[in-house]
PDB file of C-alpha atoms in Angstrom:
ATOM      1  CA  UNK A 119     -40.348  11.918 -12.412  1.00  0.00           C
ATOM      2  CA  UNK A 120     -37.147  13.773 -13.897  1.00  0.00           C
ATOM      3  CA  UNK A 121     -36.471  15.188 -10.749  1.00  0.00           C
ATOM      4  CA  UNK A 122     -36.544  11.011  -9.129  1.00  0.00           C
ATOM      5  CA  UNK A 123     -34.411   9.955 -12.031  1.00  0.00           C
ATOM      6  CA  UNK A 124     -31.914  13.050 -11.670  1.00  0.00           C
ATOM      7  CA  UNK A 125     -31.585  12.406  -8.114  1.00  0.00           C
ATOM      8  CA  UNK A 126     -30.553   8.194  -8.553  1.00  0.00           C
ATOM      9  CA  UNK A 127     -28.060   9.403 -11.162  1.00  0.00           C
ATOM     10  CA  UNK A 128     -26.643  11.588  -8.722  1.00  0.00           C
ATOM     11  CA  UNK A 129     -26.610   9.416  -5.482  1.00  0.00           C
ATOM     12  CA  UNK A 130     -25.443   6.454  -7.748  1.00  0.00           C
ATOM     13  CA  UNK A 131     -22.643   8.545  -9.397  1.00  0.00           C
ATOM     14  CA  UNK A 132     -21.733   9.197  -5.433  1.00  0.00           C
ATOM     15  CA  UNK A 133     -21.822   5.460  -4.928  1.00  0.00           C
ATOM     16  CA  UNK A 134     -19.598   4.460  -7.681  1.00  0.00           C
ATOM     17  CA  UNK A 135     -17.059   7.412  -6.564  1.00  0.00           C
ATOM     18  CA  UNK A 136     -16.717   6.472  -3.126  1.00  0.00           C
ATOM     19  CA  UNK A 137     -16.136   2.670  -4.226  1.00  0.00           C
ATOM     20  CA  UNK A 138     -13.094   3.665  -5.910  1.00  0.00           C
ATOM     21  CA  UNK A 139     -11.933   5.937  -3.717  1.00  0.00           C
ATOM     22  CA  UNK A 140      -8.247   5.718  -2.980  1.00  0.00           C
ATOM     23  CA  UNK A 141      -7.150   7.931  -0.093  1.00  0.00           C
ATOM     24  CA  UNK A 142      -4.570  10.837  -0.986  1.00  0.00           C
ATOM     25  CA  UNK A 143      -2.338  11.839   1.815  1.00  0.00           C
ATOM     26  CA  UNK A 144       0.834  13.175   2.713  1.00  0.00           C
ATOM     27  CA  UNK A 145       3.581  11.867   4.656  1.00  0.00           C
ATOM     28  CA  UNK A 146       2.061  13.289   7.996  1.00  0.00           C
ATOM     29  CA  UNK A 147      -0.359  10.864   7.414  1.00  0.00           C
ATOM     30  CA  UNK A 148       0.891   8.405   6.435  1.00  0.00           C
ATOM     31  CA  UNK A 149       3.481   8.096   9.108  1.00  0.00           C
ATOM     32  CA  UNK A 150       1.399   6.950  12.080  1.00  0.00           C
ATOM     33  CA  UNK A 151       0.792   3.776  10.101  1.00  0.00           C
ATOM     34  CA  UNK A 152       4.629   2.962  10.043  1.00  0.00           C
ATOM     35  CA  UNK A 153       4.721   2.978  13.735  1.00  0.00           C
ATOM     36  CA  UNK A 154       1.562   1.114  14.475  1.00  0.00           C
ATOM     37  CA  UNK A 155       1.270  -0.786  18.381  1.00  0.00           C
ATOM     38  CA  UNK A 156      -1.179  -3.453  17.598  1.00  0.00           C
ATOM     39  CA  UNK A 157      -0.319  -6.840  17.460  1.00  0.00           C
ATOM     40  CA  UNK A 158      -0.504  -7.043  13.370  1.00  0.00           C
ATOM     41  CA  UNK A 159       2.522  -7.523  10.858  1.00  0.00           C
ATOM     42  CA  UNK A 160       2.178  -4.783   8.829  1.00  0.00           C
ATOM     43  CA  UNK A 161       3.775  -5.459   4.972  1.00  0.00           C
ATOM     44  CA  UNK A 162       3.662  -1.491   3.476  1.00  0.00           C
ATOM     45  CA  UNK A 163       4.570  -1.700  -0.308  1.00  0.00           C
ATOM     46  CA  UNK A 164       5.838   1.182  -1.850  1.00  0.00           C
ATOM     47  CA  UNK A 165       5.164   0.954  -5.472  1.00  0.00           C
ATOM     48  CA  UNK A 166       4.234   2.980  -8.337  1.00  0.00           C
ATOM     49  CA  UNK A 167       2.225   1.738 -11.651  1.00  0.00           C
ATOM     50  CA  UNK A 168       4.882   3.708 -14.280  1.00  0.00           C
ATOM     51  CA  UNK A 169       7.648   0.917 -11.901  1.00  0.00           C
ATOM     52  CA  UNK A 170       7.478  -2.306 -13.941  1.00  0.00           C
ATOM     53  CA  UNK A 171       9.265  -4.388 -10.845  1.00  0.00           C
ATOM     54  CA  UNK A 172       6.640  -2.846  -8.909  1.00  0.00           C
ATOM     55  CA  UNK A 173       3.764  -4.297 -11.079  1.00  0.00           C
ATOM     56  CA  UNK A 174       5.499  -7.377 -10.999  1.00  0.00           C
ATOM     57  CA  UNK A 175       6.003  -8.044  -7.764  1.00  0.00           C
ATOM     58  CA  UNK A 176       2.205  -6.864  -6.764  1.00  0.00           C
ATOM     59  CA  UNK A 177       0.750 -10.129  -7.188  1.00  0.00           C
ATOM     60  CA  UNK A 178       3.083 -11.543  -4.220  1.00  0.00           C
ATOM     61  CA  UNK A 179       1.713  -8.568  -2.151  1.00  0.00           C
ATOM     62  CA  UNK A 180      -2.179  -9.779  -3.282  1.00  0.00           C
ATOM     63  CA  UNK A 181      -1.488 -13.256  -2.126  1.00  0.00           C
ATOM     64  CA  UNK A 182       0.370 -12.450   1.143  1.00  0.00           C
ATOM     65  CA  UNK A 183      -2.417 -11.006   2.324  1.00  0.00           C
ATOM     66  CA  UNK A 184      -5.276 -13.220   1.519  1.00  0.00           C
ATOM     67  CA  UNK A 185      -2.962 -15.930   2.877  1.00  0.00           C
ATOM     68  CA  UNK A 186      -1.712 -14.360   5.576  1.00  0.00           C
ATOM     69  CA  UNK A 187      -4.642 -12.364   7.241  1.00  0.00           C
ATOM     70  CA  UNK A 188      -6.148 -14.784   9.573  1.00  0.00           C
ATOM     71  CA  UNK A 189      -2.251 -14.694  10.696  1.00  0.00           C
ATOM     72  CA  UNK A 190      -2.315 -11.223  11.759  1.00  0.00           C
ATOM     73  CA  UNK A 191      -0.865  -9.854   8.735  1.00  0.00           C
ATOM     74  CA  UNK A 192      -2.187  -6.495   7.068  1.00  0.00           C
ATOM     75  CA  UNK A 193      -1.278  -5.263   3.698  1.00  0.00           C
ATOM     76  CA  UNK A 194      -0.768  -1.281   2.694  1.00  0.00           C
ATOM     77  CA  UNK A 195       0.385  -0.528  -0.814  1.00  0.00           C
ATOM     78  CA  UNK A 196       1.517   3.246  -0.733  1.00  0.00           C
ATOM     79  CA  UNK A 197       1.445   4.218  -4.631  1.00  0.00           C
ATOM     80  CA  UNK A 198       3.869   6.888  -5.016  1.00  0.00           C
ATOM     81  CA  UNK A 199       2.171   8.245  -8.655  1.00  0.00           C
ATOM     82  CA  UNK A 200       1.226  12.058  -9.161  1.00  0.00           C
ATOM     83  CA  UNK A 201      -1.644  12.568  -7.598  1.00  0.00           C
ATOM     84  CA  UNK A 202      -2.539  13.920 -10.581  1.00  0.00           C
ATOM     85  CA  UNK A 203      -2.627  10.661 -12.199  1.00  0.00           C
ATOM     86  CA  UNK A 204      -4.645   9.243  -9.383  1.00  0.00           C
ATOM     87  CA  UNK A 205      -8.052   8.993 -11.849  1.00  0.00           C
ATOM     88  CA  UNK A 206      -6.340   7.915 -14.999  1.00  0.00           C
ATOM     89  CA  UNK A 207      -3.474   5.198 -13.443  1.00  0.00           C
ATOM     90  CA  UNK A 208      -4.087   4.279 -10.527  1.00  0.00           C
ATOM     91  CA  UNK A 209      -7.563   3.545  -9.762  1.00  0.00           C
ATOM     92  CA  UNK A 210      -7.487   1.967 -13.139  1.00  0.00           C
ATOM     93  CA  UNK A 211      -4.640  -0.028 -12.222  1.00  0.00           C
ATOM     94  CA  UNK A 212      -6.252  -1.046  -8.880  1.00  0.00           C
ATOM     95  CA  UNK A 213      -9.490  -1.907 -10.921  1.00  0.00           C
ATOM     96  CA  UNK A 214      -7.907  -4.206 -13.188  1.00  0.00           C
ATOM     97  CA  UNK A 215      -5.648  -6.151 -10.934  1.00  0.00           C
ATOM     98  CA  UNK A 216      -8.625  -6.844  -8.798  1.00  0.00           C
ATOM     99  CA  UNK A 217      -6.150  -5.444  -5.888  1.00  0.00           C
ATOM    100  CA  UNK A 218      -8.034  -6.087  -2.578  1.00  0.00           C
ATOM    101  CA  UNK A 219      -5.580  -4.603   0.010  1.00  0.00           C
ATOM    102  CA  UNK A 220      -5.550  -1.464   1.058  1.00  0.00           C
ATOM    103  CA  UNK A 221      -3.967   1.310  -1.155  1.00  0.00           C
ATOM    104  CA  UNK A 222      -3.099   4.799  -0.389  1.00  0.00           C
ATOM    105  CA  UNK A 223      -1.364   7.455  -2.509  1.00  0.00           C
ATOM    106  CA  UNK A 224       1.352   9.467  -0.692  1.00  0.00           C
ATOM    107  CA  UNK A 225       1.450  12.795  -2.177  1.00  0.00           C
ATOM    108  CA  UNK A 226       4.050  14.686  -0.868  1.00  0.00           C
ATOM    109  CA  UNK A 227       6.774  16.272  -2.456  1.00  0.00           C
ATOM    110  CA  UNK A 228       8.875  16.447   0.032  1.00  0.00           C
ATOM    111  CA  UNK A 229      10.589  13.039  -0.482  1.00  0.00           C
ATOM    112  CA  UNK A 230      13.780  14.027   1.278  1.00  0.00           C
ATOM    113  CA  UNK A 231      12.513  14.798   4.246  1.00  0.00           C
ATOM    114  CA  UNK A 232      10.487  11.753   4.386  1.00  0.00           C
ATOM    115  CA  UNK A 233      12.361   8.597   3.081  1.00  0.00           C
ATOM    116  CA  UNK A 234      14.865   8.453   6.085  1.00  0.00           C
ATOM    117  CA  UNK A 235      11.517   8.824   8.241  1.00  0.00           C
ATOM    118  CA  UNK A 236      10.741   5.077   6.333  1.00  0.00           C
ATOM    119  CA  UNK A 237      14.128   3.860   6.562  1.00  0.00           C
ATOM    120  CA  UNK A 238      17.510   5.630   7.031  1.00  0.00           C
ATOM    121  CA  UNK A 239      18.346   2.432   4.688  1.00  0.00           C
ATOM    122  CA  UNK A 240      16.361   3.423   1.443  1.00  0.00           C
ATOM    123  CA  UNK A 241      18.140   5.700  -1.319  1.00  0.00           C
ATOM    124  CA  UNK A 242      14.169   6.218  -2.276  1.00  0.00           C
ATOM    125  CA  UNK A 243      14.256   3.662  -5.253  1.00  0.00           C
ATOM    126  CA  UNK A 244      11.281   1.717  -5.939  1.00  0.00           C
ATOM    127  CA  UNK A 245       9.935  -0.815  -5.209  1.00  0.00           C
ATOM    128  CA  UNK A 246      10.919  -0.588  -1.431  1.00  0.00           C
ATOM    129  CA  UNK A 247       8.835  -2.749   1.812  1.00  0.00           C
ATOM    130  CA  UNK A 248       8.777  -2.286   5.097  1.00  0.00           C
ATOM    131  CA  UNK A 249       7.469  -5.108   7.175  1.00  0.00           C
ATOM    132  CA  UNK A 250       7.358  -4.706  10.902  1.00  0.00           C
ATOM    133  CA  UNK A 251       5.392  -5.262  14.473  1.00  0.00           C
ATOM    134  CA  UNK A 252       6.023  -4.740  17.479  1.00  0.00           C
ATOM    135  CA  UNK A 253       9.148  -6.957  18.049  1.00  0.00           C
ATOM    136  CA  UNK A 254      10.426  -6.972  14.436  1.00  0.00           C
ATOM    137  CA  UNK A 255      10.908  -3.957  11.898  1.00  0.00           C
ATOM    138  CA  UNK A 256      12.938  -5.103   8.378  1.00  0.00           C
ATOM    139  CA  UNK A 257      12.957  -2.524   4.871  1.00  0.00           C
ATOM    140  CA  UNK A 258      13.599  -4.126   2.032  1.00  0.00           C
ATOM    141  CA  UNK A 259      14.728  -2.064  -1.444  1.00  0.00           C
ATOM    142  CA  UNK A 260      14.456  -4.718  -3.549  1.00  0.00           C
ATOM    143  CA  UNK A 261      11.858  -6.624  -6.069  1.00  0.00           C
ATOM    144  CA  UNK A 262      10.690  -9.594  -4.175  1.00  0.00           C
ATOM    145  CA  UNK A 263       9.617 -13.369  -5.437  1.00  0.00           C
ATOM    146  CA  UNK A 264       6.658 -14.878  -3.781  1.00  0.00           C
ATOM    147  CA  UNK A 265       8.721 -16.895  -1.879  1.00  0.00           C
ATOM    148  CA  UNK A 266      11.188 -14.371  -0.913  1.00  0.00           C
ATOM    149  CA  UNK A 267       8.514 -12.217   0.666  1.00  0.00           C
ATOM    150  CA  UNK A 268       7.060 -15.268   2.741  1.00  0.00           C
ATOM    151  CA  UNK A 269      10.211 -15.943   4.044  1.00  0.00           C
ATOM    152  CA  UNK A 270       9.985 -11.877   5.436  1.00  0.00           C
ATOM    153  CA  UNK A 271       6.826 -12.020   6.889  1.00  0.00           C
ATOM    154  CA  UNK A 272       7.438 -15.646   8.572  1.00  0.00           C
ATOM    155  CA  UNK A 273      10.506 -13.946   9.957  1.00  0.00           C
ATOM    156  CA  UNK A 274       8.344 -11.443  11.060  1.00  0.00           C
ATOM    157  CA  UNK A 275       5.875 -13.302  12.787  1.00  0.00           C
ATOM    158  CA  UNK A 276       8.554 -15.821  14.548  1.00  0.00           C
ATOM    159  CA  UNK A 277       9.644 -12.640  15.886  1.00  0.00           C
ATOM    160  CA  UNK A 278       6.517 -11.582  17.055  1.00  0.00           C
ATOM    161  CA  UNK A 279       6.078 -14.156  19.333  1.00  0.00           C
TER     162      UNK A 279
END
């Protein structure tokens, strides 16, 4: 019976890990998702929690893409936090904002070698968007209002047409 019980703890412990699993990866990785040939709009939010526009402006991100995904439109949010605060920030961060789109953590430290890979346009200050398909490709460095970042994406899907 204590074998049984030890076993449950263990495959739910497993459960509840993978459930809040947010992918680490490095720029390498990352990158084939900036350059995606499918016929979504793509909105790919760099943010970080420790970035209060950031946080402020992740709400607009949220509603974008429950609004937007029977549109075409995917979400990304790239966190760009220390990997090593991956268990105590961001997952807790993700948790509590109820965040639904997809979120990654870049971990590479070789941000000079990959920020003019996002956009020869970004000085690497957060937060920073790219918003693209396949006829339309815009990076924002800038905090965006709801409104602001409809606008984007509606340019981005007259465009796509």
């Amino acid at each position: 019976m204590k074998i049984l019980l030890l076993i449950l703890l263990v495959i739910t412990s497993l459960i509840l890990t993978a459930q809040n699993a947010i992918p680490v990866k490095n720029f390498q990785e990352l990158e084939p998702r900036l350059h995606m040939d499918d016929d979504y709009t793509w909105v790919i939010n760099f943010w970080a929690t420790w970035c209060a526009p950031c946080v402020k402006e992740m709400p607009y991100f949220e509603q974008i893409g429950k609004e937007y995904a029977g549109k075409g439109v995917k979400v990304l949010l790239v966190s760009l936090d220390f990997v090593n605060q991956l268990d105590a920030r961001v997952i807790p961060f993700v948790k509590k904002n109820d965040i639904k789109s997809e979120v990654i953590l870049l971990n590479d430290p070789r941000a000079n070698s990959w920020i003019p890979k996002v956009s020869d346009k970004w000085s690497g200050a957060l937060p920073a968007t790219l918003i693209y398909n396949k006829n339309h490709r815009s990076f924002y460095e800038q905090t965006f209002s709801f409104d602001e970042l409809e606008d984007a994406v509606k340019k981005a899907l007259s465009d796509q047409k």
